[in-house]
PDB file of C-alpha atoms in Angstrom:
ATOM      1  CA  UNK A1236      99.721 130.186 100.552  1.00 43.00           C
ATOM      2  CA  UNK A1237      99.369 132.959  98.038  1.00 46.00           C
ATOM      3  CA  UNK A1238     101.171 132.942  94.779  1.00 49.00           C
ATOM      4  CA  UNK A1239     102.269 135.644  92.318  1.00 66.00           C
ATOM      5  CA  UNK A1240     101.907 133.894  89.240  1.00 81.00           C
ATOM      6  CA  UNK A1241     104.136 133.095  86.744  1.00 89.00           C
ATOM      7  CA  UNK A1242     105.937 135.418  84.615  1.00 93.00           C
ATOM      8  CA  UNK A1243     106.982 134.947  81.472  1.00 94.00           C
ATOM      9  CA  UNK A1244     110.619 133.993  82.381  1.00 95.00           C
ATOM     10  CA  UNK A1245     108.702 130.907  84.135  1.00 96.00           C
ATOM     11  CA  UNK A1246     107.221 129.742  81.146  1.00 95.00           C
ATOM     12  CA  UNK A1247     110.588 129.933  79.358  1.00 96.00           C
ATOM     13  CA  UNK A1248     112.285 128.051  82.229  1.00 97.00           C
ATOM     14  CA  UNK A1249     109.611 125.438  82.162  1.00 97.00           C
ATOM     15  CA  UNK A1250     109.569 124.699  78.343  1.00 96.00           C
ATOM     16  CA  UNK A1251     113.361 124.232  78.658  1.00 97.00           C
ATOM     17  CA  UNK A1252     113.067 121.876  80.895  1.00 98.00           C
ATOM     18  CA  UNK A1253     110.205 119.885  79.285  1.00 96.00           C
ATOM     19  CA  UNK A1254     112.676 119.938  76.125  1.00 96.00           C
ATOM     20  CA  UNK A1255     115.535 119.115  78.164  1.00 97.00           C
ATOM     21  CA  UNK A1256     113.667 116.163  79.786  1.00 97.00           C
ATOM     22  CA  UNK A1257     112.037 114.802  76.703  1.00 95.00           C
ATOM     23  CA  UNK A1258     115.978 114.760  75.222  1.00 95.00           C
ATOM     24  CA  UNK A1259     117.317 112.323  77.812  1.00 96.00           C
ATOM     25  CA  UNK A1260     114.632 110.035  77.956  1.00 95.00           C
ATOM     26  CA  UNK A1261     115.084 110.213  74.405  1.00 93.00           C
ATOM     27  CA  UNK A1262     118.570 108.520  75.242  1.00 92.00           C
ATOM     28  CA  UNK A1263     117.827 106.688  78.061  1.00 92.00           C
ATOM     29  CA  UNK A1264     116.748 103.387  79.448  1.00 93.00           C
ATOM     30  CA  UNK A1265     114.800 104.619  82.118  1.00 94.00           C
ATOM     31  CA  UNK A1266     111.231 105.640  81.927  1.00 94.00           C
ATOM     32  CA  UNK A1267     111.239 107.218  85.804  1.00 96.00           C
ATOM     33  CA  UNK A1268     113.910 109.425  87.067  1.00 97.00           C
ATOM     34  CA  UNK A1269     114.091 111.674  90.192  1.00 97.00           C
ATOM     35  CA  UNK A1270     113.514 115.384  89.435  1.00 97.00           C
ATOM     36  CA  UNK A1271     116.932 115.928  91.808  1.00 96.00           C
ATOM     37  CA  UNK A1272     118.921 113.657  89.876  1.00 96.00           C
ATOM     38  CA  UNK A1273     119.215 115.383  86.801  1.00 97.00           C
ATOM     39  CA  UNK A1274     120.177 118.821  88.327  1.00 97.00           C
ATOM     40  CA  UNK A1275     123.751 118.951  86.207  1.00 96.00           C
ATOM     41  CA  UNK A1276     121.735 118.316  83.035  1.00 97.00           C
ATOM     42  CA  UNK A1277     119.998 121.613  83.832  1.00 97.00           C
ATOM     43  CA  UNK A1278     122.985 123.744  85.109  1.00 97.00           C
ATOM     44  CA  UNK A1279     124.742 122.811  81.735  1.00 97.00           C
ATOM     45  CA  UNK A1280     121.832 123.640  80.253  1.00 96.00           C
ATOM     46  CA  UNK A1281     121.757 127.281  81.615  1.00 96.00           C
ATOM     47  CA  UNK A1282     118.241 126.414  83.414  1.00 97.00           C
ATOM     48  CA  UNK A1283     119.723 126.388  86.452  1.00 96.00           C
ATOM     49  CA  UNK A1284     123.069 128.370  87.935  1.00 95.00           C
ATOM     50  CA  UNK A1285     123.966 125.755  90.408  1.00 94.00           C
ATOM     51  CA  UNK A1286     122.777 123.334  93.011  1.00 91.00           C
ATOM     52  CA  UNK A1287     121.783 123.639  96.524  1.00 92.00           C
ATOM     53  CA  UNK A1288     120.997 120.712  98.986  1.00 92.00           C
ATOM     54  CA  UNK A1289     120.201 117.740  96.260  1.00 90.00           C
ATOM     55  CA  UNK A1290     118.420 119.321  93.889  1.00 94.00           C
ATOM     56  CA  UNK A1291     116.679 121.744  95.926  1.00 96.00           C
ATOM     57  CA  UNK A1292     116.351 124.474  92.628  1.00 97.00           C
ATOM     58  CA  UNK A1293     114.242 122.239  90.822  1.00 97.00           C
ATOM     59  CA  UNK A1294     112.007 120.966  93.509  1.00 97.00           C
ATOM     60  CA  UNK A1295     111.031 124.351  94.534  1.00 96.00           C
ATOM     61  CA  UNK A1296     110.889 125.515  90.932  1.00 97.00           C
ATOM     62  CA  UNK A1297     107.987 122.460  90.634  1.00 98.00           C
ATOM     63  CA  UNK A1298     106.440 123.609  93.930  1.00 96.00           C
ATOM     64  CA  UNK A1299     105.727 126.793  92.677  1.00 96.00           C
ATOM     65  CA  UNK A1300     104.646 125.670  89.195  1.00 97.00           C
ATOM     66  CA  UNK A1301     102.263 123.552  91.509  1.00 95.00           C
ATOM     67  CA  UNK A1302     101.342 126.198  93.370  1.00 94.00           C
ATOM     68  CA  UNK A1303     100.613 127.985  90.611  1.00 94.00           C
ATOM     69  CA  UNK A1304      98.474 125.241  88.963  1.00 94.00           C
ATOM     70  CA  UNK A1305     100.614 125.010  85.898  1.00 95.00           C
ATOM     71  CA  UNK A1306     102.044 121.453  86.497  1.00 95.00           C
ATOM     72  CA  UNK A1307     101.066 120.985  82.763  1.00 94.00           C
ATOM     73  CA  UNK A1308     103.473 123.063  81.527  1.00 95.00           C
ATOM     74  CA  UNK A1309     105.888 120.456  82.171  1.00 96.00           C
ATOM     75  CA  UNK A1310     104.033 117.314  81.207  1.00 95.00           C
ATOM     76  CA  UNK A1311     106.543 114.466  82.272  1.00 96.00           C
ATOM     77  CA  UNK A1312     106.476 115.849  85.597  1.00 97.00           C
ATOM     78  CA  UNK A1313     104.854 113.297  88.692  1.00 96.00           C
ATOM     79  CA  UNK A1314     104.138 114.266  91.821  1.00 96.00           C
ATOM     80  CA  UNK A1315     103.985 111.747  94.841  1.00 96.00           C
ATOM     81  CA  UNK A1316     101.816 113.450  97.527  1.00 94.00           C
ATOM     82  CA  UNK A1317     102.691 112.111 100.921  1.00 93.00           C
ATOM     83  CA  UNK A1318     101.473 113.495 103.938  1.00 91.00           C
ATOM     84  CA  UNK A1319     103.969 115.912 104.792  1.00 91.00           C
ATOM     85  CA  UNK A1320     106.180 116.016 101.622  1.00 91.00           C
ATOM     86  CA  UNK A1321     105.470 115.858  98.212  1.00 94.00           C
ATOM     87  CA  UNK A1322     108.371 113.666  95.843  1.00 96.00           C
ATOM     88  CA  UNK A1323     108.988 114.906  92.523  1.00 97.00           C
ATOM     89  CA  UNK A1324     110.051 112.699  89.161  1.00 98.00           C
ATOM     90  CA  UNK A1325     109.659 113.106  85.645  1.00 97.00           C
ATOM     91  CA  UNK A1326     108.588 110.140  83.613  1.00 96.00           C
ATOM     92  CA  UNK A1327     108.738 109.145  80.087  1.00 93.00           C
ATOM     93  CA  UNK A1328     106.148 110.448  77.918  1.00 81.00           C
ATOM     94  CA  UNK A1329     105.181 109.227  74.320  1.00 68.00           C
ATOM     95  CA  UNK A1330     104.428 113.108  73.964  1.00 60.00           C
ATOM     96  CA  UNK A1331     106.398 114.938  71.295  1.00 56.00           C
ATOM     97  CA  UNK A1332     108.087 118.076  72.643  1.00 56.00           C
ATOM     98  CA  UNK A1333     107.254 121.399  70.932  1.00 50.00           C
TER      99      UNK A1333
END
C-alpha cells in the first residue's frame, strides 16, 4: 500500500495525543487501555471531531502512522498483530511527555 507521508498537521495530531495519553495514565489505575476506549477523551480534546463505529478515527489514524513508520511518534502506543487484524492499545510509559 503506498503512503503519502505525514504532514505536519499529523505530527501535531500525534503529539496531542501522546500528551493526552500520558495525562490519564497519569490519573489512572490502569497501565493498558484500548486505543477505542478513550475516543471522548480525544473529541473533548479537539483531536478528534467525533466518533464513528467504536473508535474507528483513532484506529485508522494509528494505521496510517504505522503505515507510515512513525509508530514512535506516539510512544505508549502497542500494536497486537494478528493475522488478519491488527489491535491497538496504549500502555503506560515511565516516559515523560514533552
Amino acid at each position: 500500500m503506498a503512503t503519502i507521508g505525514l504532514t505536519h498537521a499529523d505530527i501535531q495530531r500525534a503529539i496531542k495525543i501522546r500528551k493526552t495519553v500520558y495525562e490519564y495514565f497519569k490519573t489512572s489505575n490502569v497501565s493498558k487501555v484500548q486505543a477505542k476506549e478513550l475516543m471522548s477523551l480525544f473529541i473533548s480534546k479537539g483531536i478528534f471531531t467525533h466518533d464513528k463505529k467504536d473508535g474507528l478515527p483513532i484506529r485508522n489514524f494509528l494505521r496510517f502512522l504505522d503505515e507510515n513508520q512513525q509508530l514512535s511518534l506516539i510512544p505508549q502506543v502497542l500494536a497486537e498483530r494478528k493475522d488478519k487484524y491488527t489491535y491497538w492499545y496504549f500502555i503506560k510509559s515511565d516516559d515523560k511527555c514533552q
